[in-house]
Coordinates of C-alpha atoms in Angstrom, one line a residue:
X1242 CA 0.0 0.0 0.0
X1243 CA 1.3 3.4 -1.0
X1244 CA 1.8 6.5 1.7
X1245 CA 0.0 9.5 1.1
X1246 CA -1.1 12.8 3.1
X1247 CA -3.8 12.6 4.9
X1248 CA -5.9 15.1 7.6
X1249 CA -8.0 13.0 9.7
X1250 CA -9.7 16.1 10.9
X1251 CA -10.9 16.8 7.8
X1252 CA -10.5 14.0 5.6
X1253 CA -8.8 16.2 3.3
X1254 CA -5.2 14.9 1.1
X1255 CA -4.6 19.2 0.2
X1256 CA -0.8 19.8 1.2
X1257 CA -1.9 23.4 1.6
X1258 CA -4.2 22.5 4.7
X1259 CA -1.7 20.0 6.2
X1260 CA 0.9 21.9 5.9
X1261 CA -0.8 25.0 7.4
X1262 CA -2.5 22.8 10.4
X1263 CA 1.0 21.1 11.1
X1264 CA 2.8 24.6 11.5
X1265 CA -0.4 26.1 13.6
X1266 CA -0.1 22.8 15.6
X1267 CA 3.7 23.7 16.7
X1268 CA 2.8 27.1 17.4
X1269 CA 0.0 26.1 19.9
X1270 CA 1.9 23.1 21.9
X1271 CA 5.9 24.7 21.6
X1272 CA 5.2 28.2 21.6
X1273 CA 1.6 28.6 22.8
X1274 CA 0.1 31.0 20.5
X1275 CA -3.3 30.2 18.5
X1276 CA -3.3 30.2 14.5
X1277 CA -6.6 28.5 14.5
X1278 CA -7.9 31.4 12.2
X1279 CA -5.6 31.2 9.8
X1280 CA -7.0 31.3 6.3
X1281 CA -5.5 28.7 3.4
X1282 CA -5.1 32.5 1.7
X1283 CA -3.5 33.8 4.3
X1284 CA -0.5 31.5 5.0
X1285 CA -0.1 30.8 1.2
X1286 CA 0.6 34.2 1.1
X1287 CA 3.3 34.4 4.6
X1288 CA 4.3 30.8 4.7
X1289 CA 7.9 32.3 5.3
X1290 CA 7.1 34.8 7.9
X1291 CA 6.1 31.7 10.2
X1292 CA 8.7 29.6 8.9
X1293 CA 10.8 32.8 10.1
X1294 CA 9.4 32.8 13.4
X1295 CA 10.1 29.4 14.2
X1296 CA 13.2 29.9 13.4
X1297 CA 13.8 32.9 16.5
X1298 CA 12.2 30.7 18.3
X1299 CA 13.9 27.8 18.0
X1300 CA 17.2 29.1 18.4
X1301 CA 16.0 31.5 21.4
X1302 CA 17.0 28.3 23.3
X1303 CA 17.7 24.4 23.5
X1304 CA 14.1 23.3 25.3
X1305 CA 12.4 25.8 22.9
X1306 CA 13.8 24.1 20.0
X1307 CA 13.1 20.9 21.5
X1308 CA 9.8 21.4 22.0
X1309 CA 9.3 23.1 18.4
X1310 CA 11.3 20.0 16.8
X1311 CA 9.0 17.4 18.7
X1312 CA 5.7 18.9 18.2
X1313 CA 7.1 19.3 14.5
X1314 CA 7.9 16.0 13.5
X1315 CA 5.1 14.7 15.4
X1316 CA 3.0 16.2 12.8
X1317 CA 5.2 15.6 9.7
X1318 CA 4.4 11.8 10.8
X1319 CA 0.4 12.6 11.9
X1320 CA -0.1 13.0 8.6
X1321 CA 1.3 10.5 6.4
X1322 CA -0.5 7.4 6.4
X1323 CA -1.3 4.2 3.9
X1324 CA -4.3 3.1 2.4
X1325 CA -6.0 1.4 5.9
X1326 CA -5.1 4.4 8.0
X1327 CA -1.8 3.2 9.6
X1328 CA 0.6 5.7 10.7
X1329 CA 4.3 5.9 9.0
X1330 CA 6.3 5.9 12.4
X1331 CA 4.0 2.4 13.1
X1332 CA 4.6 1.4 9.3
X1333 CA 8.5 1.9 10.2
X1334 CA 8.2 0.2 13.3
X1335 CA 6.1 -3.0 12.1
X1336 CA 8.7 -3.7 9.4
X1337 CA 11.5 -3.3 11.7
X1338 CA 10.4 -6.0 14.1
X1339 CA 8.9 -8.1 11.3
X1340 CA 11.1 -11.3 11.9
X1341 CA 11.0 -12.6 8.2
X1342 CA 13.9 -10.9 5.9
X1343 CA 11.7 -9.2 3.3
X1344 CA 14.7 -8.2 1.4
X1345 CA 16.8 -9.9 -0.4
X1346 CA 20.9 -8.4 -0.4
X1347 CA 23.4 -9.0 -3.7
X1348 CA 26.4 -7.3 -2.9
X1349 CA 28.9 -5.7 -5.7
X1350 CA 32.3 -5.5 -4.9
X1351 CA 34.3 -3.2 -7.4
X1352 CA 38.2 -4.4 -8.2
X1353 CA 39.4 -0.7 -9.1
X1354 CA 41.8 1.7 -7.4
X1355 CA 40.1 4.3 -5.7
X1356 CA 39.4 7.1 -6.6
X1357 CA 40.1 9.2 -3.1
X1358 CA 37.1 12.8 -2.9
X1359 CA 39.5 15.9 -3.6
X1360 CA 38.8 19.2 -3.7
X1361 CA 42.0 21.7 -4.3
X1362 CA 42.7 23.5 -1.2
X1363 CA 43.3 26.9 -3.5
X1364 CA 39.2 26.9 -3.9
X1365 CA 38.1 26.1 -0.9
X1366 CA 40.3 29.7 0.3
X1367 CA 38.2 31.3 -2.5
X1368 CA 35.2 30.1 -2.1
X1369 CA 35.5 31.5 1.9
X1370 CA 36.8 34.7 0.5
X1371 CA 34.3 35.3 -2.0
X1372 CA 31.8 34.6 0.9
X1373 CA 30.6 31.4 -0.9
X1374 CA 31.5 29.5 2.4
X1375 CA 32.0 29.6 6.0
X1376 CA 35.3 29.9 7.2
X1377 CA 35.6 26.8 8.7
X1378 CA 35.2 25.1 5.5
X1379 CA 38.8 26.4 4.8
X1380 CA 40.2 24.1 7.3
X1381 CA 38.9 20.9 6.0
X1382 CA 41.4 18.3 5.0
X1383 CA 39.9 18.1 1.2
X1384 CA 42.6 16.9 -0.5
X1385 CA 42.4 12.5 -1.1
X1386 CA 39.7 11.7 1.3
X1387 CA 38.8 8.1 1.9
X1388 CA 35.5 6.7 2.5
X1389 CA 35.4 5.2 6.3
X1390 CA 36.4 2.3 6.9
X1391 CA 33.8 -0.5 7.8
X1392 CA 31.0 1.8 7.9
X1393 CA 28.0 1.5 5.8
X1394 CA 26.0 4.2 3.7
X1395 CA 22.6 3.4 4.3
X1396 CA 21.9 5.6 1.3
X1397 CA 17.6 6.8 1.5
X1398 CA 17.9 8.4 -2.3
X1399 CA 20.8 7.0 -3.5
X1400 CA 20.1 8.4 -7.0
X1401 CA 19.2 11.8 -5.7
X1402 CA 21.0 14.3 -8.3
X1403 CA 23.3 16.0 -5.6
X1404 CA 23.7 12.8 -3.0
X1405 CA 27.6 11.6 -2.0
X1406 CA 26.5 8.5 -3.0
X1407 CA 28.9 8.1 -6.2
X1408 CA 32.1 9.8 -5.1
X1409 CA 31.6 7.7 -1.7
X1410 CA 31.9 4.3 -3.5
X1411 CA 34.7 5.9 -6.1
X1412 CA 36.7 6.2 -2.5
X1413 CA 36.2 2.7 -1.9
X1414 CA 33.2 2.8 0.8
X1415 CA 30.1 0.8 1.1
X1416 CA 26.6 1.7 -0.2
X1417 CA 23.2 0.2 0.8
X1418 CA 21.1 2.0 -1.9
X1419 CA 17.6 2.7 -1.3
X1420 CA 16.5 4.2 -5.2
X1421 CA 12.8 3.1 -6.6
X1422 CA 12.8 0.3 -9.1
X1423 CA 14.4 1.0 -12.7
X1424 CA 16.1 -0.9 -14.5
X1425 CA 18.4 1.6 -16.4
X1426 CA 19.4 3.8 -13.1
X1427 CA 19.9 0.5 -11.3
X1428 CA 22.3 -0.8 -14.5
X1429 CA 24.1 2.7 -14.1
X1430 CA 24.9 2.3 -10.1
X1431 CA 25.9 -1.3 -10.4
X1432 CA 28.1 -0.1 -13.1
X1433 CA 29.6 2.4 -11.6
X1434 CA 29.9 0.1 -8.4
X1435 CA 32.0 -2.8 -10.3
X1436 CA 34.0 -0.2 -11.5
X1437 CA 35.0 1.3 -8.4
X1438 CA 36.8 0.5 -5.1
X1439 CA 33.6 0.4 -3.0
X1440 CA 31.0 -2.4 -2.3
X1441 CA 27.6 -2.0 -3.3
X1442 CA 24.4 -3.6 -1.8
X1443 CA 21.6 -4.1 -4.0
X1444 CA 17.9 -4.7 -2.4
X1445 CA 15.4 -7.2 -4.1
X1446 CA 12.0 -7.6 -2.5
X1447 CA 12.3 -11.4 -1.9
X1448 CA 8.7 -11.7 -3.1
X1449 CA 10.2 -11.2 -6.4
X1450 CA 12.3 -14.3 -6.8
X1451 CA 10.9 -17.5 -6.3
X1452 CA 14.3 -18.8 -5.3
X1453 CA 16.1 -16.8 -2.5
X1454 CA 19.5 -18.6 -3.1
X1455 CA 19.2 -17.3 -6.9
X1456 CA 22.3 -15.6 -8.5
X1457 CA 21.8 -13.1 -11.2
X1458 CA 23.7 -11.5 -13.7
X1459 CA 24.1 -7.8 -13.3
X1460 CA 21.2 -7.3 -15.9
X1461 CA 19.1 -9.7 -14.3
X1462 CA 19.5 -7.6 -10.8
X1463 CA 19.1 -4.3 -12.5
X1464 CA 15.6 -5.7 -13.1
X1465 CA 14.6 -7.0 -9.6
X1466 CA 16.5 -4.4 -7.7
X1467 CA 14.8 -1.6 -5.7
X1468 CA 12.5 0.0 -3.2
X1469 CA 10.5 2.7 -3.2
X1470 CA 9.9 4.7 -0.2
X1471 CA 6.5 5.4 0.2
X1472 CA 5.6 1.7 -1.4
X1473 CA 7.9 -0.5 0.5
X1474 CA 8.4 1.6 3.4
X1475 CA 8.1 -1.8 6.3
X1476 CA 10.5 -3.6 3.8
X1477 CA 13.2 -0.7 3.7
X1478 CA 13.0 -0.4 7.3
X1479 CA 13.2 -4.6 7.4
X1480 CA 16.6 -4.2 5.5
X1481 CA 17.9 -1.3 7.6
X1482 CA 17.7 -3.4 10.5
X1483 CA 19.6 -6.2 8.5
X1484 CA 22.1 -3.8 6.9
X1485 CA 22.7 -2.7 10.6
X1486 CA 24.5 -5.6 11.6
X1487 CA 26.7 -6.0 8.7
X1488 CA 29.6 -3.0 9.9
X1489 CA 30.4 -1.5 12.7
X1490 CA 28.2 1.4 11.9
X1491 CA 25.7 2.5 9.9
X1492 CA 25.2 6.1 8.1
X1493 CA 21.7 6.5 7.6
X1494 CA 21.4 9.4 5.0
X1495 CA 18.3 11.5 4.1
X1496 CA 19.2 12.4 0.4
X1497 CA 15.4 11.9 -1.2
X1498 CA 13.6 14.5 -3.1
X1499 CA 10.4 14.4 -4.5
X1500 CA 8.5 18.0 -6.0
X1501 CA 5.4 19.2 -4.2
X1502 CA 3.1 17.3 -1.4
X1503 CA 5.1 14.6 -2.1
X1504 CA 8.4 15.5 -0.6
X1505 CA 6.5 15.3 2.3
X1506 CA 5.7 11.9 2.4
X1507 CA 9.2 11.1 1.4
X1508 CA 10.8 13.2 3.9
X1509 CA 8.2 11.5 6.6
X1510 CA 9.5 8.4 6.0
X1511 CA 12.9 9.0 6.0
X1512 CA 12.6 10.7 9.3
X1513 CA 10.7 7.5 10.7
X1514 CA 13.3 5.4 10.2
X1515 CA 15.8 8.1 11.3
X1516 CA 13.6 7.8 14.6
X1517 CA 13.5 4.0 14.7
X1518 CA 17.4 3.4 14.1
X1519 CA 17.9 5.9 16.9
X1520 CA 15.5 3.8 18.7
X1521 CA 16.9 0.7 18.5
X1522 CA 20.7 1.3 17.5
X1523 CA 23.6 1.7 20.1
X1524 CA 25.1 5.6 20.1
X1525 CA 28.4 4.5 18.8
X1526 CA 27.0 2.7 16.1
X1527 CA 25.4 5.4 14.4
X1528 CA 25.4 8.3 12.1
X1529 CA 22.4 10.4 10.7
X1530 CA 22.8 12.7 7.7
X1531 CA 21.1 14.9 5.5
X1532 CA 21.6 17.4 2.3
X1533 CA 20.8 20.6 4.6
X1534 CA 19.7 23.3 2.6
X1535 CA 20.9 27.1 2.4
X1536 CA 17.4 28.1 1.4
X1537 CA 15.5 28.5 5.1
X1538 CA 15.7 30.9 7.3
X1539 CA 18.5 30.4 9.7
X1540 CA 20.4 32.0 12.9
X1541 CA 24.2 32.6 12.3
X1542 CA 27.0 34.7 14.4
X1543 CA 27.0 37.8 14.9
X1544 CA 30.2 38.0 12.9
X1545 CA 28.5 36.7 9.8
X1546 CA 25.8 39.8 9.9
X1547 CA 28.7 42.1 10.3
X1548 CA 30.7 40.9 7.3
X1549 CA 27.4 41.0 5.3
X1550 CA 27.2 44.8 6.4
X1551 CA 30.8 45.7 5.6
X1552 CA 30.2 43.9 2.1
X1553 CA 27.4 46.3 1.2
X1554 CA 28.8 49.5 2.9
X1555 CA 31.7 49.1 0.3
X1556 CA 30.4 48.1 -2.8
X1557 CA 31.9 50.0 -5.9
X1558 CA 30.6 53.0 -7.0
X1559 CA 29.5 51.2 -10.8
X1560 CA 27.9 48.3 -8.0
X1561 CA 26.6 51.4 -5.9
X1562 CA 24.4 52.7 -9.5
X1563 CA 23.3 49.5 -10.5
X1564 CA 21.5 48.8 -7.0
X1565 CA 20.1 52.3 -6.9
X1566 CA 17.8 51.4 -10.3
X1567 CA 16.7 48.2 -9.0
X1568 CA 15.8 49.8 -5.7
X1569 CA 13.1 51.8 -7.5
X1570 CA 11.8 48.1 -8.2
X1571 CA 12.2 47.0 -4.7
X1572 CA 15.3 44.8 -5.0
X1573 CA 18.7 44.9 -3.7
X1574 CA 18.6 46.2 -0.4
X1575 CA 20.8 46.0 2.5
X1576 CA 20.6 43.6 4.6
X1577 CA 18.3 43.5 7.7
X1578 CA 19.3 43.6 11.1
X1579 CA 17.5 41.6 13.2
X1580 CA 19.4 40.4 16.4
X1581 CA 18.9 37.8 18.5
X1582 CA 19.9 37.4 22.0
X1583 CA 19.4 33.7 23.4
X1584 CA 18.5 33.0 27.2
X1585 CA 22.2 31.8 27.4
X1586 CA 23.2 35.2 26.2
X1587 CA 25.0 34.5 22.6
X1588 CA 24.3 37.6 20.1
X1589 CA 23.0 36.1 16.6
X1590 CA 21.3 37.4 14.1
X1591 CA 18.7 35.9 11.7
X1592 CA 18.7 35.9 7.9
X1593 CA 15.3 34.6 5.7
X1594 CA 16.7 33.2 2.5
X1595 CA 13.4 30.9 1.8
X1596 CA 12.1 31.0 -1.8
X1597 CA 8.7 31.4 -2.3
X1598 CA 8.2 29.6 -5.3
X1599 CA 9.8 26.3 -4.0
X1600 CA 6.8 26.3 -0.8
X1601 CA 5.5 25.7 1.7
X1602 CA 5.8 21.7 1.7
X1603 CA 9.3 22.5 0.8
X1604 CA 10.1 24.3 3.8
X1605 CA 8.4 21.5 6.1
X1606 CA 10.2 19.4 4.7
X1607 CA 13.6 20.5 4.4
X1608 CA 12.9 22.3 8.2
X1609 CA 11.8 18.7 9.5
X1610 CA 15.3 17.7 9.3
X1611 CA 16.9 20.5 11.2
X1612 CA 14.7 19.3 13.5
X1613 CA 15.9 15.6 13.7
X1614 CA 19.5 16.6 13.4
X1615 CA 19.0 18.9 16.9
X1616 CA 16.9 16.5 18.4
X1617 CA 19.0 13.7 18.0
X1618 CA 22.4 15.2 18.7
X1619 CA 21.1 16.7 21.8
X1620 CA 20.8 12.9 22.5
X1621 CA 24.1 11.9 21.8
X1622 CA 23.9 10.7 18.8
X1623 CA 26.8 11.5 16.0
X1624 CA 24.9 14.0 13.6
X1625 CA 26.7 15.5 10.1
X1626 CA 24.0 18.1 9.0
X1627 CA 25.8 19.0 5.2
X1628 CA 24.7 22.0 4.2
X1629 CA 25.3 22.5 0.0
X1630 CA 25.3 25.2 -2.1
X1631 CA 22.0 25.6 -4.6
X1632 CA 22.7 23.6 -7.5
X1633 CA 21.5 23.4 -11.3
X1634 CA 19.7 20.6 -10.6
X1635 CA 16.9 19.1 -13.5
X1636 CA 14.0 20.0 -10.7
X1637 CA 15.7 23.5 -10.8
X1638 CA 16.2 23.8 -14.4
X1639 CA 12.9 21.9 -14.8
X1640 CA 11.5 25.2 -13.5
X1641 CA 11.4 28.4 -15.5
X1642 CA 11.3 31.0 -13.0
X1643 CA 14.2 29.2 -10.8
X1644 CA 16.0 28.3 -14.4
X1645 CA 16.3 32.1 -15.3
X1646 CA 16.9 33.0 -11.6
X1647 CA 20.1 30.6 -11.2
X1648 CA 21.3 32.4 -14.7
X1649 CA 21.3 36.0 -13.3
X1650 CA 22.3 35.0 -9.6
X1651 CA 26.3 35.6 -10.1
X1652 CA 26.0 39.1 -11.0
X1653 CA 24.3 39.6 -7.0
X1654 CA 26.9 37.9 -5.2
X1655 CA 25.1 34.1 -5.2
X1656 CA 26.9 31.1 -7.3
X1657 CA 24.9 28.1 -7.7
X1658 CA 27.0 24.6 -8.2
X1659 CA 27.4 22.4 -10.8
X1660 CA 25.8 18.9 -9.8
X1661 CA 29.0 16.7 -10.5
X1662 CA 30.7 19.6 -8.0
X1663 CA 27.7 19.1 -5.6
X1664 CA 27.8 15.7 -4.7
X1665 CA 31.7 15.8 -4.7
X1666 CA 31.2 18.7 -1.6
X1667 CA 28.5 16.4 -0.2
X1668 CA 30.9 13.4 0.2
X1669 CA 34.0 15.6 1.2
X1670 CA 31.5 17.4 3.8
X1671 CA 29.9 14.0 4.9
X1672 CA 33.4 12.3 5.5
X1673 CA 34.6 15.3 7.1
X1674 CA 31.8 15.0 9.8
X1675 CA 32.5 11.4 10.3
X1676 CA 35.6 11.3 11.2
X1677 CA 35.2 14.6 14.0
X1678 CA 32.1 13.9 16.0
X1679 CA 31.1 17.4 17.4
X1680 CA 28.2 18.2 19.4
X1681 CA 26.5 21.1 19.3
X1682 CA 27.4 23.7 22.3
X1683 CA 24.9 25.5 23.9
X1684 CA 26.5 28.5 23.7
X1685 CA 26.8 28.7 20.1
X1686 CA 23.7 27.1 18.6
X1687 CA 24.0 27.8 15.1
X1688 CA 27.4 25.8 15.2
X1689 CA 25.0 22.6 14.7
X1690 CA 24.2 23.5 10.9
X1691 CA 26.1 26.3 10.4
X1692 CA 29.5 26.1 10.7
X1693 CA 30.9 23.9 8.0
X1694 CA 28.1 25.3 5.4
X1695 CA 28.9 26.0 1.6
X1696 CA 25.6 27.8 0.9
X1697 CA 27.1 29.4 -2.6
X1698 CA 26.9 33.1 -0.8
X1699 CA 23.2 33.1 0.5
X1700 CA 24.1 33.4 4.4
X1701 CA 26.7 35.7 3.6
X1702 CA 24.8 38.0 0.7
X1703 CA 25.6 41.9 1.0
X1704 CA 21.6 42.3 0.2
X1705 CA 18.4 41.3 1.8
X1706 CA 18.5 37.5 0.1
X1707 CA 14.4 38.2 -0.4
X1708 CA 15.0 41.4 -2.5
X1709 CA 18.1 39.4 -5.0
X1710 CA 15.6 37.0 -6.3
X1711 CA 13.8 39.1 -9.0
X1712 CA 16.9 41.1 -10.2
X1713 CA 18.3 38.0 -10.9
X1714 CA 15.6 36.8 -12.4
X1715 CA 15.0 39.6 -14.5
X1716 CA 19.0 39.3 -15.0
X1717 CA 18.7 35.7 -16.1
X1718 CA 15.8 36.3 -18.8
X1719 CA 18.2 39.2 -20.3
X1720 CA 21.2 36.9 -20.5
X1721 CA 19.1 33.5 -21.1
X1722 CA 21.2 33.0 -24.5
X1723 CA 24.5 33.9 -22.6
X1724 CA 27.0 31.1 -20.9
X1725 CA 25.6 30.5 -17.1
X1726 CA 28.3 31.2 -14.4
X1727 CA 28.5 28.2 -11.9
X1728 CA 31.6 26.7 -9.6
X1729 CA 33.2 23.8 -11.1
X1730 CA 36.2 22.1 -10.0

């Protein structure tokens, strides 16, 4: 039976009204303030201002953001159920103590050299300069990293356009790839698995073969091979529990994306069986990651805001011109200051850089995970929350407003990736975290998802990111038959 949303209350599947009750919901229990009269216009219209004030809220303190991240995901999985009713955390849960192995492993072992993740040293310096990336990116060892050894990827969107999934087995690690049945992408991973220096594991429902103890060519298992989240949900969580016990530890990583209501249901399952290996896996034996994005409203230091200041305060007089036309549109203006002073007394300040046109069931989504990733490191459990730069991704490019945004965004200070680039950050970033478990410290609690960030200028933008977004899409319709701008390696 396949997932879908669902409001009991009012036996409604619109993403709009889910979304809207799930965010009124966390108001009311975390912060206690009523949205009851909300209107479906209303929040379609300010979606980001609440988004925004969850985010002061959650940062004001740790129990806030506890309490904001509970009552959250509590919601994200109220409202994601199958066909008969049943609740995704239960689904997750039913599969995991199911005591028959509904999955079937083949494992690929690759015979090449590998091929170590590298990024020159020379552009992680620029990107930092050019305010592409936090400084702490610049002192990242990203020069011939190796995937972990005896640790396993437990990959949730292995085939997700900007996951680590393919430079990780390159550099010789091991891969349990959750990716929907198809043939031809399954044909390219095992490819590129036998190929490498990694090994790659390669679910088939066993209700597929008729003979568990069958062996099958690489084209045979490109045909069997698969699950899809929100299909198989019981059996992926079945196999996690198997995969579990095959390596020391398991890295359970979030890398799924679906467009519209959808993402929702894909991002509830991955979180339920975030929850249920936290559940039942020892603390040392675990890892949860996720592709964090730079586009959400976010808490940073007060040293971040400052250098935003000083970058618009001495822009060039031709720079200084060009803003003062589009000001008469409404774009490029200086950044806002709006300060934040926790209850533990750290100064920060808070920037929106949310897009409307990606969502509301965007932002639930991609804010759900923030809210695992503090949850679950506040209980001791190793957490590498990758934030990655945008990146000219098909679902981007897919969309024209977006598509001629991304063109015109280098003139304005932001520099979306290349995808190739992308997942090569995401594995360099995702190793990095491995290997230096740090918790988050009370005192500085934007250090969580903050401080090893590449968010291709966003955090660091010498304008108000909401007033860039139509200059450079205006900039991007005026240059659409020019050459697009975009960091490569």
């Amino acid at each position: 039976m396949s997932l879908q949303l669902w409001h009991s209350e009012s036996q409604s599947k619109s993403s709009t009204l889910i979304t809207r009750d799930a965010i009124a919901a966390v108001y009311s229990e975390a912060l206690d303030l009523d949205l009851s009269s909300l209107t479906p216009q209303t929040w379609r219209k300010h979606f980001q201002q609440y988004f925004y004030e969850l985010t002061r809220a959650e940062f004001s303190s740790p129990e806030k953001m506890k309490l904001i991240a509970s009552a959250g995901l509590a919601q994200l999985h109220k409202h994601v159920v199958d066909d008969a009713g049943n609740n995704v955390a239960d689904i997750v849960k039913a599969g995991w103590d199911s005591p028959e192995d509904a999955v079937i492993t083949y494992a690929i072992k690759g015979t090449a050299a590998p091929q170590p993740v590298s990024i020159p040293r020379s552009l992680t310096d620029q990107w930092v300069n050019q305010g592409l990336a936090e400084p702490a990116v610049a002192e990242i060892e990203t020069d011939s990293m190796m995937a972990p050894d005896n640790q396993i990827l437990f990959a949730l969107g292995a085939g997700a356009e900007c996951a680590p999934t393919k430079p990780w087995i390159r550099a010789g690690g091991q891969l349990a790839g959750v990716m929907r049945p198809g043939e031809k992408r399954w044909a390219e991973l095992i490819s590129l698995a036998r190929a490498s220096a990694g090994t790659l594991y390669v679910p088939v429902l066993a209700s597929k073969l008729s003979d568990v103890h069958h062996t099958l060519t690489d084209s045979d298992l490109a045909q069997f091979a698969g699950l899809d989240l929100t299909v198989n949900t019981a059996e992926i969580s079945n196999w996690l529990k198997a995969v579990s016990t095959r390596c020391e530890k398991v890295i359970v990583g979030a890398f799924s994306y679906s467009p519209g209501a959808s993402h929702i249901v894909v991002q509830a399952v991955q979180d339920a069986l975030m929850a249920q290996a936290v559940e039942r896996l020892s603390r040392d034996r675990l890892v949860l990651t996720w592709l964090g994005t730079p586009t959400d409203s976010i808490a940073v230091n007060l040293s971040t805001h400052e250098d935003r200041l000083e970058r618009y305060l001495h822009r060039p007089v031709p720079v200084r011109i060009r803003d003062g036309m589009w000001k008469l549109w409404g774009g490029l203006k200086q950044p806002a200051t709006d300060l934040l002073v926790t209850e533990l007394g750290t100064s920060l300040a808070l920037i929106d850089c949310s897009v409307a046109v990606q969502g509301a069931n965007y932002l639930f989504s991609k804010r759900s995970q923030r809210w695992r990733a503090f949850l679950s490191d506040a209980q001791g459990v190793h957490v590498a929350y990758v934030v990655t730069p945008p990146a000219r991704t098909s679902s981007v490019l897919s969309h024209r407003i977006l598509r001629a945004s991304y063109r015109g965004a280098h003139h304005f200070g932001f520099s979306p990736f290349d995808v190739p680039i992308t997942q090569t950050l995401a594995a360099a970033l995702l190793i990095d975290q491995v290997k230096h478990q740090n918790h988050s410290d009370p005192l500085d609690p934007a250090q969580l998802n903050v401080s090893r960030a590449i968010h291709g200028g966003l955090w660091r933008s010498m304008y108000e990111p909401s007033t860039v977004w139509l200059p450079a899409t205006m900039r991007g319709w005026l240059g659409i038959f020019s050459s697009e701008k975009s960091a490569k390696l």
